[in-house]
mmCIF file of C-alpha atoms in Angstrom:
data_model
loop_
_atom_site.group_PDB
_atom_site.id
_atom_site.type_symbol
_atom_site.label_atom_id
_atom_site.label_comp_id
_atom_site.label_asym_id
_atom_site.label_seq_id
_atom_site.Cartn_x
_atom_site.Cartn_y
_atom_site.Cartn_z
ATOM 1 C CA MET A 1 2.558 -12.062 -35.052
ATOM 2 C CA MET A 2 3.809 -9.765 -32.321
ATOM 3 C CA PHE A 3 0.540 -7.856 -31.922
ATOM 4 C CA GLY A 4 -1.481 -11.027 -32.096
ATOM 5 C CA ALA A 5 0.713 -12.653 -29.481
ATOM 6 C CA LEU A 6 0.554 -9.584 -27.243
ATOM 7 C CA ALA A 7 -3.218 -9.401 -27.500
ATOM 8 C CA ALA A 8 -3.547 -13.105 -26.801
ATOM 9 C CA GLY A 9 -1.305 -12.750 -23.791
ATOM 10 C CA LEU A 10 -3.175 -9.941 -22.102
ATOM 11 C CA PRO A 11 -5.453 -12.057 -19.906
ATOM 12 C CA LEU A 12 -2.872 -14.765 -19.334
ATOM 13 C CA PRO A 13 0.745 -13.762 -19.874
ATOM 14 C CA ILE A 14 1.774 -17.288 -20.882
ATOM 15 C CA ILE A 15 -0.311 -17.304 -24.068
ATOM 16 C CA ASN A 16 1.787 -14.753 -25.918
ATOM 17 C CA LEU A 17 4.892 -16.730 -25.061
ATOM 18 C CA LEU A 18 3.287 -19.884 -26.404
ATOM 19 C CA ALA A 19 2.369 -18.012 -29.567
ATOM 20 C CA ALA A 20 5.973 -16.877 -29.983
ATOM 21 C CA VAL A 21 7.237 -20.425 -29.417
ATOM 22 C CA ILE A 22 4.825 -21.855 -31.960
ATOM 23 C CA TYR A 23 5.707 -19.166 -34.488
ATOM 24 C CA TYR A 24 9.403 -19.905 -34.065
ATOM 25 C CA TYR A 25 9.005 -23.633 -34.551
ATOM 26 C CA VAL A 26 6.818 -23.148 -37.608
ATOM 27 C CA ASN A 27 9.246 -20.713 -39.263
ATOM 28 C CA ARG A 28 12.651 -21.819 -38.121
ATOM 29 C CA ASP A 29 13.394 -23.758 -41.312
ATOM 30 C CA LYS A 30 12.756 -20.815 -43.596
ATOM 31 C CA GLY A 31 16.344 -19.710 -43.543
ATOM 32 C CA ARG A 32 18.714 -18.189 -41.045
ATOM 33 C CA PHE A 33 17.388 -14.673 -41.534
ATOM 34 C CA VAL A 34 13.816 -15.675 -40.573
ATOM 35 C CA ARG A 35 15.095 -17.992 -37.885
ATOM 36 C CA PHE A 36 17.131 -15.217 -36.321
ATOM 37 C CA HIS A 37 14.240 -12.762 -36.176
ATOM 38 C CA THR A 38 11.715 -15.280 -34.846
ATOM 39 C CA LEU A 39 14.219 -16.402 -32.234
ATOM 40 C CA GLN A 40 14.978 -12.827 -31.254
ATOM 41 C CA SER A 41 11.254 -12.182 -30.884
ATOM 42 C CA LEU A 42 10.868 -15.291 -28.745
ATOM 43 C CA TYR A 43 13.806 -14.485 -26.477
ATOM 44 C CA SER A 44 12.689 -10.904 -25.946
ATOM 45 C CA GLN A 45 9.187 -12.177 -25.196
ATOM 46 C CA ILE A 46 10.399 -14.250 -22.242
ATOM 47 C CA PRO A 47 11.289 -11.477 -19.770
ATOM 48 C CA THR A 48 8.200 -9.492 -20.766
ATOM 49 C CA THR A 49 6.047 -12.525 -20.038
ATOM 50 C CA LEU A 50 7.758 -13.093 -16.714
ATOM 51 C CA LEU A 51 7.234 -9.463 -15.719
ATOM 52 C CA ASN A 52 3.560 -9.585 -16.719
ATOM 53 C CA ALA A 53 3.070 -12.825 -14.828
ATOM 54 C CA GLY A 54 4.728 -11.313 -11.766
ATOM 55 C CA LEU A 55 2.392 -8.341 -11.932
ATOM 56 C CA ILE A 56 -0.701 -10.512 -12.179
ATOM 57 C CA PHE A 57 0.507 -12.695 -9.333
ATOM 58 C CA TRP A 58 1.104 -9.606 -7.177
ATOM 59 C CA ILE A 59 -2.384 -8.241 -7.891
ATOM 60 C CA ILE A 60 -4.075 -11.606 -7.295
ATOM 61 C CA ARG A 61 -2.230 -11.969 -4.015
ATOM 62 C CA ALA A 62 -3.463 -8.528 -2.939
ATOM 63 C CA ILE A 63 -7.025 -9.388 -3.926
ATOM 64 C CA PHE A 64 -7.115 -12.729 -2.156
ATOM 65 C CA ARG A 65 -5.384 -11.682 1.038
ATOM 66 C CA PRO A 66 -7.511 -12.959 3.923
ATOM 67 C CA ALA A 67 -7.777 -9.474 5.419
ATOM 68 C CA SER A 68 -9.939 -7.856 2.818
ATOM 69 C CA MET A 69 -11.948 -8.221 -0.344
ATOM 70 C CA ASP A 70 -12.847 -4.539 -0.406
ATOM 71 C CA VAL A 71 -11.744 -2.978 -3.679
ATOM 72 C CA GLU A 72 -10.955 0.358 -2.055
ATOM 73 C CA PHE A 73 -8.577 -1.244 0.433
ATOM 74 C CA ILE A 74 -7.057 -3.518 -2.224
ATOM 75 C CA TRP A 75 -6.168 -0.517 -4.355
ATOM 76 C CA GLU A 76 -4.836 1.282 -1.311
ATOM 77 C CA ASP A 77 -2.826 -1.789 -0.351
ATOM 78 C CA LEU A 78 -1.282 -1.832 -3.802
ATOM 79 C CA THR A 79 -0.678 1.848 -4.319
ATOM 80 C CA SER A 80 0.697 2.447 -0.829
ATOM 81 C CA GLY A 81 3.593 0.161 -1.793
ATOM 82 C CA HIS A 82 6.216 2.144 -3.606
ATOM 83 C CA PHE A 83 7.860 -0.969 -4.947
ATOM 84 C CA PHE A 84 4.608 -2.139 -6.483
ATOM 85 C CA ILE A 85 4.096 1.176 -8.266
ATOM 86 C CA ALA A 86 7.687 1.100 -9.488
ATOM 87 C CA TYR A 87 7.241 -2.481 -10.704
ATOM 88 C CA LEU A 88 4.020 -1.531 -12.464
ATOM 89 C CA CYS A 89 5.834 1.328 -14.231
ATOM 90 C CA LEU A 90 8.610 -1.036 -15.311
ATOM 91 C CA VAL A 91 6.145 -3.602 -16.641
ATOM 92 C CA VAL A 92 4.375 -0.954 -18.692
ATOM 93 C CA LEU A 93 7.732 0.299 -19.938
ATOM 94 C CA ALA A 94 8.936 -3.201 -20.804
ATOM 95 C CA ASN A 95 5.808 -3.933 -22.808
ATOM 96 C CA LEU A 96 6.039 -0.589 -24.576
ATOM 97 C CA LEU A 97 9.693 -1.143 -25.439
ATOM 98 C CA TYR A 98 8.900 -4.620 -26.712
ATOM 99 C CA VAL A 99 6.178 -3.262 -28.998
ATOM 100 C CA ILE A 100 8.302 -0.369 -30.254
ATOM 101 C CA PHE A 101 11.406 -2.412 -30.960
ATOM 102 C CA SER A 102 9.353 -5.200 -32.525
ATOM 103 C CA ILE A 103 7.817 -2.710 -34.949
ATOM 104 C CA VAL A 104 11.236 -1.313 -35.811
ATOM 105 C CA ALA A 105 12.613 -4.819 -36.299
ATOM 106 C CA ALA A 106 9.638 -5.758 -38.479
ATOM 107 C CA VAL A 107 10.146 -2.720 -40.711
ATOM 108 C CA ARG A 108 13.873 -3.406 -41.079
ATOM 109 C CA ALA A 109 13.357 -7.120 -41.671
ATOM 110 C CA ARG A 110 10.852 -6.360 -44.405
ATOM 111 C CA LYS A 111 13.602 -4.448 -46.135
ATOM 112 C CA GLY A 112 15.868 -7.441 -45.787
ATOM 113 C CA ARG A 113 18.045 -5.901 -43.071
ATOM 114 C CA MET A 114 18.980 -7.559 -39.815
ATOM 115 C CA TYR A 115 17.934 -5.709 -36.671
ATOM 116 C CA TYR A 116 19.522 -6.583 -33.324
ATOM 117 C CA PHE A 117 17.927 -6.052 -29.945
ATOM 118 C CA PHE A 118 20.203 -5.337 -27.027
ATOM 119 C CA PHE A 119 21.374 -8.688 -25.604
ATOM 120 C CA PHE A 120 18.589 -10.698 -27.301
ATOM 121 C CA GLY A 121 20.037 -9.905 -30.704
ATOM 122 C CA LYS A 122 23.395 -11.397 -29.891
ATOM 123 C CA LEU A 123 21.781 -14.373 -28.196
ATOM 124 C CA ALA A 124 19.523 -15.065 -31.174
ATOM 125 C CA TYR A 125 22.360 -14.565 -33.655
ATOM 126 C CA HIS A 126 24.564 -16.970 -31.757
ATOM 127 C CA GLN A 127 21.778 -19.527 -31.796
ATOM 128 C CA ALA A 128 20.629 -18.988 -35.373
ATOM 129 C CA PHE A 129 23.982 -18.761 -37.102
ATOM 130 C CA SER A 130 26.175 -21.070 -35.065
ATOM 131 C CA SER A 131 24.223 -24.241 -35.694
ATOM 132 C CA LYS A 132 23.474 -25.813 -38.980
ATOM 133 C CA SER A 133 19.912 -25.289 -40.071
ATOM 134 C CA VAL A 134 18.037 -28.083 -41.790
ATOM 135 C CA SER A 135 18.160 -26.291 -45.130
ATOM 136 C CA GLN A 136 21.924 -26.033 -45.006
ATOM 137 C CA ALA A 137 22.605 -29.540 -43.781
ATOM 138 C CA ILE A 138 24.235 -31.965 -46.165
ATOM 139 C CA ILE A 139 21.464 -33.800 -47.912
ATOM 140 C CA GLU A 140 22.233 -37.406 -48.688
ATOM 141 C CA ASN A 141 20.211 -38.979 -51.403
ATOM 142 C CA LYS A 142 19.783 -42.480 -50.121
ATOM 143 C CA PRO A 143 17.495 -44.914 -51.776
ATOM 144 C CA PRO A 144 14.438 -46.022 -49.817
ATOM 145 C CA VAL A 145 14.983 -49.176 -47.833
ATOM 146 C CA MET B 1 30.762 -13.435 -28.533
ATOM 147 C CA LYS B 2 29.591 -15.419 -25.508
ATOM 148 C CA SER B 3 31.332 -13.093 -23.082
ATOM 149 C CA LYS B 4 29.578 -10.126 -24.710
ATOM 150 C CA ILE B 5 26.247 -11.902 -24.304
ATOM 151 C CA TYR B 6 26.877 -12.441 -20.591
ATOM 152 C CA LYS B 7 28.033 -8.856 -20.225
ATOM 153 C CA GLU B 8 24.898 -7.490 -21.858
ATOM 154 C CA PHE B 9 22.728 -9.774 -19.735
ATOM 155 C CA VAL B 10 24.289 -8.448 -16.556
ATOM 156 C CA ILE B 11 23.878 -4.864 -17.782
ATOM 157 C CA LEU B 12 20.208 -5.498 -18.553
ATOM 158 C CA LEU B 13 19.613 -7.065 -15.147
ATOM 159 C CA LEU B 14 21.337 -4.224 -13.331
ATOM 160 C CA LEU B 15 19.380 -1.680 -15.358
ATOM 161 C CA PHE B 16 16.114 -3.351 -14.394
ATOM 162 C CA VAL B 17 16.904 -3.630 -10.689
ATOM 163 C CA GLY B 18 18.359 -0.122 -10.603
ATOM 164 C CA ALA B 19 15.351 1.375 -12.348
ATOM 165 C CA TRP B 20 12.998 -0.475 -10.005
ATOM 166 C CA ILE B 21 14.733 0.801 -6.896
ATOM 167 C CA ALA B 22 15.155 4.306 -8.307
ATOM 168 C CA ILE B 23 11.492 4.677 -9.224
ATOM 169 C CA ALA B 24 10.401 3.228 -5.865
ATOM 170 C CA LEU B 25 12.633 5.480 -3.794
ATOM 171 C CA LEU B 26 12.412 8.615 -5.847
ATOM 172 C CA ARG B 27 8.630 8.645 -6.185
ATOM 173 C CA PRO B 28 7.553 12.168 -5.264
ATOM 174 C CA GLU B 29 5.338 12.480 -2.209
ATOM 175 C CA PRO B 30 1.985 14.165 -2.836
ATOM 176 C CA ASP B 31 1.437 17.653 -1.482
ATOM 177 C CA ILE B 32 0.382 17.660 2.133
ATOM 178 C CA PRO B 33 -2.932 19.472 2.236
ATOM 179 C CA ASP B 34 -2.747 20.271 5.951
ATOM 180 C CA MET B 35 -0.230 23.004 5.251
ATOM 181 C CA ALA B 36 -3.081 25.041 3.831
ATOM 182 C CA ILE B 37 -4.964 25.354 7.169
ATOM 183 C CA ASP B 38 -2.940 26.304 10.214
ATOM 184 C CA PRO B 39 -3.507 24.565 13.569
ATOM 185 C CA ASP B 40 -5.306 27.549 15.073
ATOM 186 C CA THR B 41 -7.864 27.546 12.283
ATOM 187 C CA GLU B 42 -8.222 23.791 12.669
ATOM 188 C CA VAL B 43 -8.940 24.287 16.373
ATOM 189 C CA ASP B 44 -11.691 26.787 15.507
ATOM 190 C CA ILE B 45 -13.231 24.373 13.014
ATOM 191 C CA GLY B 46 -12.763 21.484 15.436
ATOM 192 C CA ASP B 47 -14.500 23.375 18.249
ATOM 193 C CA VAL B 48 -17.538 23.991 16.066
ATOM 194 C CA LEU B 49 -17.661 20.348 14.993
ATOM 195 C CA ALA B 50 -17.185 19.181 18.578
ATOM 196 C CA GLU B 51 -20.156 21.280 19.730
ATOM 197 C CA HIS B 52 -22.208 19.640 17.016
ATOM 198 C CA TYR B 53 -21.086 16.156 18.060
ATOM 199 C CA ILE B 54 -21.847 16.943 21.711
ATOM 200 C CA GLN B 55 -25.388 17.886 20.699
ATOM 201 C CA GLU B 56 -25.728 14.746 18.621
ATOM 202 C CA PHE B 57 -24.141 12.302 21.069
ATOM 203 C CA PRO B 58 -25.309 12.494 24.684
ATOM 204 C CA LEU B 59 -22.400 12.988 26.985
ATOM 205 C CA GLU B 60 -22.097 10.548 29.825
ATOM 206 C CA ASP B 61 -23.005 12.316 33.024
ATOM 207 C CA ASN B 62 -20.488 10.428 35.119
ATOM 208 C CA ASP B 63 -17.944 12.650 36.740
ATOM 209 C CA SER B 64 -15.952 9.799 38.222
ATOM 210 C CA LEU B 65 -15.671 8.026 34.887
ATOM 211 C CA GLN B 66 -14.698 11.265 33.198
ATOM 212 C CA ALA B 67 -12.089 11.775 35.923
ATOM 213 C CA VAL B 68 -10.728 8.291 35.248
ATOM 214 C CA ILE B 69 -10.213 8.834 31.534
ATOM 215 C CA ASP B 70 -8.791 12.290 32.195
ATOM 216 C CA SER B 71 -6.263 10.828 34.617
ATOM 217 C CA VAL B 72 -5.367 8.113 32.078
ATOM 218 C CA ALA B 73 -4.904 10.721 29.383
ATOM 219 C CA VAL B 74 -2.999 13.267 31.448
ATOM 220 C CA ARG B 75 0.086 11.033 31.538
ATOM 221 C CA LEU B 76 0.011 10.701 27.761
ATOM 222 C CA ILE B 77 -0.540 14.415 27.249
ATOM 223 C CA SER B 78 2.307 15.360 29.567
ATOM 224 C CA ASN B 79 4.723 13.120 27.648
ATOM 225 C CA GLN B 80 3.969 14.604 24.266
ATOM 226 C CA THR B 81 6.730 16.596 22.632
ATOM 227 C CA ASP B 82 5.613 19.978 21.281
ATOM 228 C CA PRO B 83 2.034 19.056 20.508
ATOM 229 C CA ASP B 84 0.135 21.206 18.044
ATOM 230 C CA PHE B 85 -3.165 20.702 19.803
ATOM 231 C CA ASP B 86 -4.543 20.558 23.307
ATOM 232 C CA ILE B 87 -6.348 17.272 23.764
ATOM 233 C CA ASP B 88 -9.965 17.527 24.837
ATOM 234 C CA LEU B 89 -11.559 14.207 25.839
ATOM 235 C CA HIS B 90 -15.326 13.761 25.754
ATOM 236 C CA LEU B 91 -17.083 10.747 27.247
ATOM 237 C CA ILE B 92 -20.105 9.647 25.259
ATOM 238 C CA ALA B 93 -22.928 7.604 26.763
ATOM 239 C CA SER B 94 -23.060 4.825 24.215
ATOM 240 C CA ASP B 95 -23.098 1.049 24.094
ATOM 241 C CA ASP B 96 -20.849 1.066 21.030
ATOM 242 C CA ILE B 97 -17.267 0.192 21.823
ATOM 243 C CA ASN B 98 -15.654 3.033 19.951
ATOM 244 C CA ALA B 99 -13.478 6.112 20.124
ATOM 245 C CA PHE B 100 -12.872 8.668 17.443
ATOM 246 C CA ALA B 101 -10.793 11.762 16.915
ATOM 247 C CA THR B 102 -12.005 14.866 15.174
ATOM 248 C CA MET B 103 -10.247 18.081 14.346
ATOM 249 C CA GLY B 104 -8.489 20.431 16.690
ATOM 250 C CA GLY B 105 -7.636 17.929 19.416
ATOM 251 C CA HIS B 106 -11.109 16.658 20.241
ATOM 252 C CA ILE B 107 -11.346 12.953 21.037
ATOM 253 C CA PHE B 108 -14.635 11.256 21.783
ATOM 254 C CA VAL B 109 -14.561 8.070 23.842
ATOM 255 C CA HIS B 110 -17.621 5.877 24.190
ATOM 256 C CA GLN B 111 -18.489 4.682 27.682
ATOM 257 C CA ALA B 112 -18.675 1.069 26.489
ATOM 258 C CA LEU B 113 -15.055 1.279 25.345
ATOM 259 C CA VAL B 114 -13.941 2.307 28.810
ATOM 260 C CA GLU B 115 -15.841 -0.635 30.259
ATOM 261 C CA PHE B 116 -14.394 -2.975 27.610
ATOM 262 C CA CYS B 117 -10.807 -2.130 28.537
ATOM 263 C CA GLU B 118 -9.429 -4.475 31.168
ATOM 264 C CA SER B 119 -6.899 -1.987 32.470
ATOM 265 C CA PRO B 120 -6.138 1.725 32.338
ATOM 266 C CA GLU B 121 -3.122 0.814 30.186
ATOM 267 C CA GLU B 122 -5.415 -0.564 27.472
ATOM 268 C CA LEU B 123 -7.503 2.587 27.543
ATOM 269 C CA ALA B 124 -4.307 4.608 27.320
ATOM 270 C CA ALA B 125 -3.337 2.624 24.219
ATOM 271 C CA VAL B 126 -6.611 3.502 22.502
ATOM 272 C CA ILE B 127 -6.344 7.160 23.478
ATOM 273 C CA ALA B 128 -2.721 7.277 22.337
ATOM 274 C CA HIS B 129 -3.797 5.919 18.936
ATOM 275 C CA GLU B 130 -6.462 8.606 18.623
ATOM 276 C CA MET B 131 -3.944 11.243 19.679
ATOM 277 C CA GLY B 132 -1.869 10.055 16.738
ATOM 278 C CA HIS B 133 -4.718 10.927 14.385
ATOM 279 C CA VAL B 134 -4.949 14.356 16.045
ATOM 280 C CA GLU B 135 -1.248 15.195 15.881
ATOM 281 C CA HIS B 136 -0.899 13.996 12.285
ATOM 282 C CA ARG B 137 -4.071 15.920 11.351
ATOM 283 C CA HIS B 138 -5.517 12.963 9.518
ATOM 284 C CA VAL B 139 -9.101 14.125 9.824
ATOM 285 C CA MET B 140 -8.232 17.583 8.488
ATOM 286 C CA ASN B 141 -6.205 16.152 5.602
ATOM 287 C CA ARG B 142 -8.966 13.793 4.629
ATOM 288 C CA MET B 143 -11.631 16.481 4.801
ATOM 289 C CA ILE B 144 -9.579 18.923 2.726
ATOM 290 C CA SER B 145 -8.798 16.391 0.016
ATOM 291 C CA GLU B 146 -12.366 15.144 -0.204
ATOM 292 C CA LEU B 147 -14.480 18.183 0.611
ATOM 293 C CA GLY B 148 -12.222 21.104 -0.158
ATOM 294 C CA MET B 149 -10.861 23.929 1.935
ATOM 295 C CA THR B 150 -13.597 26.428 1.216
ATOM 296 C CA LEU B 151 -16.262 24.218 2.692
ATOM 297 C CA LEU B 152 -14.214 23.562 5.813
ATOM 298 C CA LEU B 153 -13.329 27.187 6.365
ATOM 299 C CA SER B 154 -17.013 28.047 6.161
ATOM 300 C CA ILE B 155 -17.566 25.965 9.298
ATOM 301 C CA GLY B 156 -15.099 27.971 11.297
ATOM 302 C CA THR B 157 -16.668 31.246 10.272
ATOM 303 C CA GLY B 158 -20.235 30.165 11.036
ATOM 304 C CA GLY B 159 -21.623 28.552 7.935
ATOM 305 C CA ASP B 160 -24.925 26.933 7.023
ATOM 306 C CA PRO B 161 -26.034 24.556 9.815
ATOM 307 C CA ALA B 162 -27.224 22.009 7.265
ATOM 308 C CA VAL B 163 -23.796 21.984 5.686
ATOM 309 C CA LEU B 164 -22.229 21.616 9.111
ATOM 310 C CA THR B 165 -24.442 18.625 9.848
ATOM 311 C CA GLU B 166 -23.498 16.937 6.624
ATOM 312 C CA ILE B 167 -19.810 17.596 7.100
ATOM 313 C CA ALA B 168 -20.003 16.296 10.660
ATOM 314 C CA ARG B 169 -21.698 13.110 9.441
ATOM 315 C CA TYR B 170 -19.088 12.782 6.705
ATOM 316 C CA GLY B 171 -16.351 13.035 9.280
ATOM 317 C CA LEU B 172 -17.835 10.129 11.178
ATOM 318 C CA SER B 173 -18.736 7.926 8.264
ATOM 319 C CA ASN B 174 -15.515 7.879 6.330
ATOM 320 C CA THR B 175 -12.468 5.831 7.089
ATOM 321 C CA PHE B 176 -8.802 6.517 7.456
ATOM 322 C CA SER B 177 -6.319 5.146 4.974
ATOM 323 C CA ARG B 178 -3.956 2.341 5.858
ATOM 324 C CA ASN B 179 -1.085 4.843 6.021
ATOM 325 C CA ASP B 180 -3.048 7.042 8.418
ATOM 326 C CA GLU B 181 -3.782 4.093 10.684
ATOM 327 C CA ARG B 182 -0.157 3.030 10.580
ATOM 328 C CA GLU B 183 0.981 6.552 11.465
ATOM 329 C CA ALA B 184 -1.485 6.744 14.324
ATOM 330 C CA ASP B 185 -0.367 3.325 15.586
ATOM 331 C CA ASP B 186 3.307 4.307 15.419
ATOM 332 C CA PHE B 187 2.612 7.585 17.199
ATOM 333 C CA GLY B 188 0.597 5.775 19.840
ATOM 334 C CA LEU B 189 3.254 3.123 20.436
ATOM 335 C CA GLU B 190 5.979 5.726 20.858
ATOM 336 C CA LEU B 191 3.813 7.815 23.150
ATOM 337 C CA LEU B 192 2.990 4.785 25.274
ATOM 338 C CA GLU B 193 6.667 3.983 25.628
ATOM 339 C CA GLU B 194 7.458 7.592 26.546
ATOM 340 C CA SER B 195 4.689 7.486 29.136
ATOM 341 C CA GLY B 196 5.969 4.331 30.838
ATOM 342 C CA ILE B 197 3.159 2.180 29.456
ATOM 343 C CA HIS B 198 4.114 -1.068 27.763
ATOM 344 C CA PRO B 199 3.205 -0.868 24.040
ATOM 345 C CA VAL B 200 1.977 -4.457 24.138
ATOM 346 C CA ASN B 201 -1.204 -3.072 25.676
ATOM 347 C CA MET B 202 -2.165 -1.746 22.237
ATOM 348 C CA ALA B 203 -1.848 -5.232 20.763
ATOM 349 C CA SER B 204 -3.790 -6.643 23.685
ATOM 350 C CA VAL B 205 -6.791 -4.357 23.339
ATOM 351 C CA PHE B 206 -6.831 -4.654 19.536
ATOM 352 C CA ARG B 207 -6.652 -8.440 19.740
ATOM 353 C CA ARG B 208 -9.617 -8.617 22.091
ATOM 354 C CA MET B 209 -11.537 -6.227 19.909
ATOM 355 C CA LYS B 210 -10.758 -8.429 16.913
ATOM 356 C CA GLU B 211 -11.993 -11.514 18.746
ATOM 357 C CA GLU B 212 -15.200 -9.777 19.759
ATOM 358 C CA ASN B 213 -15.618 -8.518 16.210
ATOM 359 C CA THR B 214 -15.048 -11.994 14.736
ATOM 360 C CA ASN B 215 -17.668 -13.431 17.062
ATOM 361 C CA GLY B 216 -20.091 -10.797 15.851
ATOM 362 C CA LEU B 217 -20.521 -9.552 19.357
ATOM 363 C CA ALA B 218 -19.632 -6.005 18.540
ATOM 364 C CA ASP B 219 -19.003 -3.674 15.678
ATOM 365 C CA PHE B 220 -15.759 -1.950 16.386
ATOM 366 C CA ASP B 221 -15.588 1.194 14.316
ATOM 367 C CA ILE B 222 -12.129 1.808 15.652
ATOM 368 C CA LEU B 223 -10.959 -1.316 13.881
ATOM 369 C CA SER B 224 -13.347 -1.494 10.985
ATOM 370 C CA THR B 225 -11.622 1.501 9.443
ATOM 371 C CA HIS B 226 -9.225 -0.947 7.935
ATOM 372 C CA PRO B 227 -9.436 -4.701 7.821
ATOM 373 C CA SER B 228 -5.784 -5.517 8.178
ATOM 374 C CA PHE B 229 -5.778 -5.242 11.961
ATOM 375 C CA GLU B 230 -3.867 -8.515 12.183
ATOM 376 C CA GLU B 231 -0.937 -6.594 10.751
ATOM 377 C CA ARG B 232 -1.478 -3.775 13.217
ATOM 378 C CA ILE B 233 -1.563 -6.206 16.134
ATOM 379 C CA ARG B 234 1.624 -7.790 14.871
ATOM 380 C CA ARG B 235 3.331 -4.415 14.527
ATOM 381 C CA ALA B 236 2.372 -3.520 18.073
ATOM 382 C CA LEU B 237 3.761 -6.832 19.337
ATOM 383 C CA GLU B 238 6.985 -6.399 17.379
ATOM 384 C CA TYR B 239 7.521 -2.812 18.525
ATOM 385 C CA ASP B 240 11.120 -2.381 19.526
ATOM 386 C CA ILE B 241 11.222 -1.018 23.074
ATOM 387 C CA GLN B 242 14.259 0.874 24.254
ATOM 388 C CA GLU B 243 16.513 -0.877 26.728
ATOM 389 C CA ASP B 244 16.028 1.750 29.413
ATOM 390 C CA PHE B 245 12.239 1.473 29.258
ATOM 391 C CA GLU B 246 10.668 1.336 32.674
ATOM 392 C CA GLU B 247 7.027 0.435 32.986
ATOM 393 C CA VAL B 248 5.066 2.574 35.419
ATOM 394 C CA PRO B 249 1.638 1.032 36.056
ATOM 395 C CA TYR B 250 -1.338 3.238 36.703
ATOM 396 C CA THR B 251 -2.490 3.373 40.302
ATOM 397 C CA ILE B 252 -6.105 3.893 39.289
ATOM 398 C CA GLY B 253 -8.538 1.342 40.697
ATOM 399 C CA TRP B 254 -10.018 -0.367 37.624
ATOM 400 C CA HIS B 255 -13.402 -2.152 37.693
#
């Protein structure tokens, strides 16, 4: 799901987030273990999506500045800004970290072990294990009305 | 549990911001290629190129006009601090409103540019900008990075005339980077201030050039090197003048 979501999100960063949201809602009733991992994936997807969106916005703004449509000057405009280059490096790093940790989490989860991301793991655990899931709710057998 | 979540969120945020600032500020600067050719060698190369340009562009045979631009420039030259190059101004008979700097201190000013300027202060602003390109060795840096040192050194030692022609054309056809233009503008603004010329004159002449350019009335090479001249005009207008600045107008009769 992670690779599919990432690939879908490349042109438009929001798509991979939507994919993660859909995947969570489809799988959240398959037990706390699955719920936790899908939620963790979703939460960790959010900042990555925001960073990617910020990058695309920054590039589009540089392209559509009224001063120039010349590619050479656009690239120079971008690369002459140290903060843009630093942001670009961080975005690449964030996406790489997301992919790496998602693979590690997938391998561990396949073995039935929980794997916690920094911050997102605790957040997802708190969400997944503090509320009653549908499968663990008290089922009342009431006759049809 | 909740407090640990908040704590880790803050740590993550600080890590991101810290990494962003660290990478931005600690990015290594690229090697400066002009250290490879000393100023004296650049002067030799510049002299050869200047002779070529003088053959290619007819010099304006107008002693009084040449005297005017020399007298405008002499104030700027005398207020430079430890310049690497002696400035040599050449007046070109041309209808193009343009000025360009080459290597070794040579600056070529088109006659039409002199006529376009409404005051000697505006002309001084243009010359000060070009002097910025000279002092920061922008032309040399660009040539080295794009053509290589060997080719340039061959000019100074009497190379193939065909190669010289092509290199000379290359020097005219290519553009400066935004950083180079900004450096030249900053140098020019400081030099104007040091010379008792209000830096707003740079904004004034650039603005009028931009208006003429927008109306399609002229093709200003001096500005077409980079399209963001609105930013350059704004920077010139926002230049912070020292409190003890005293404007000393030129006493040259203009037009």
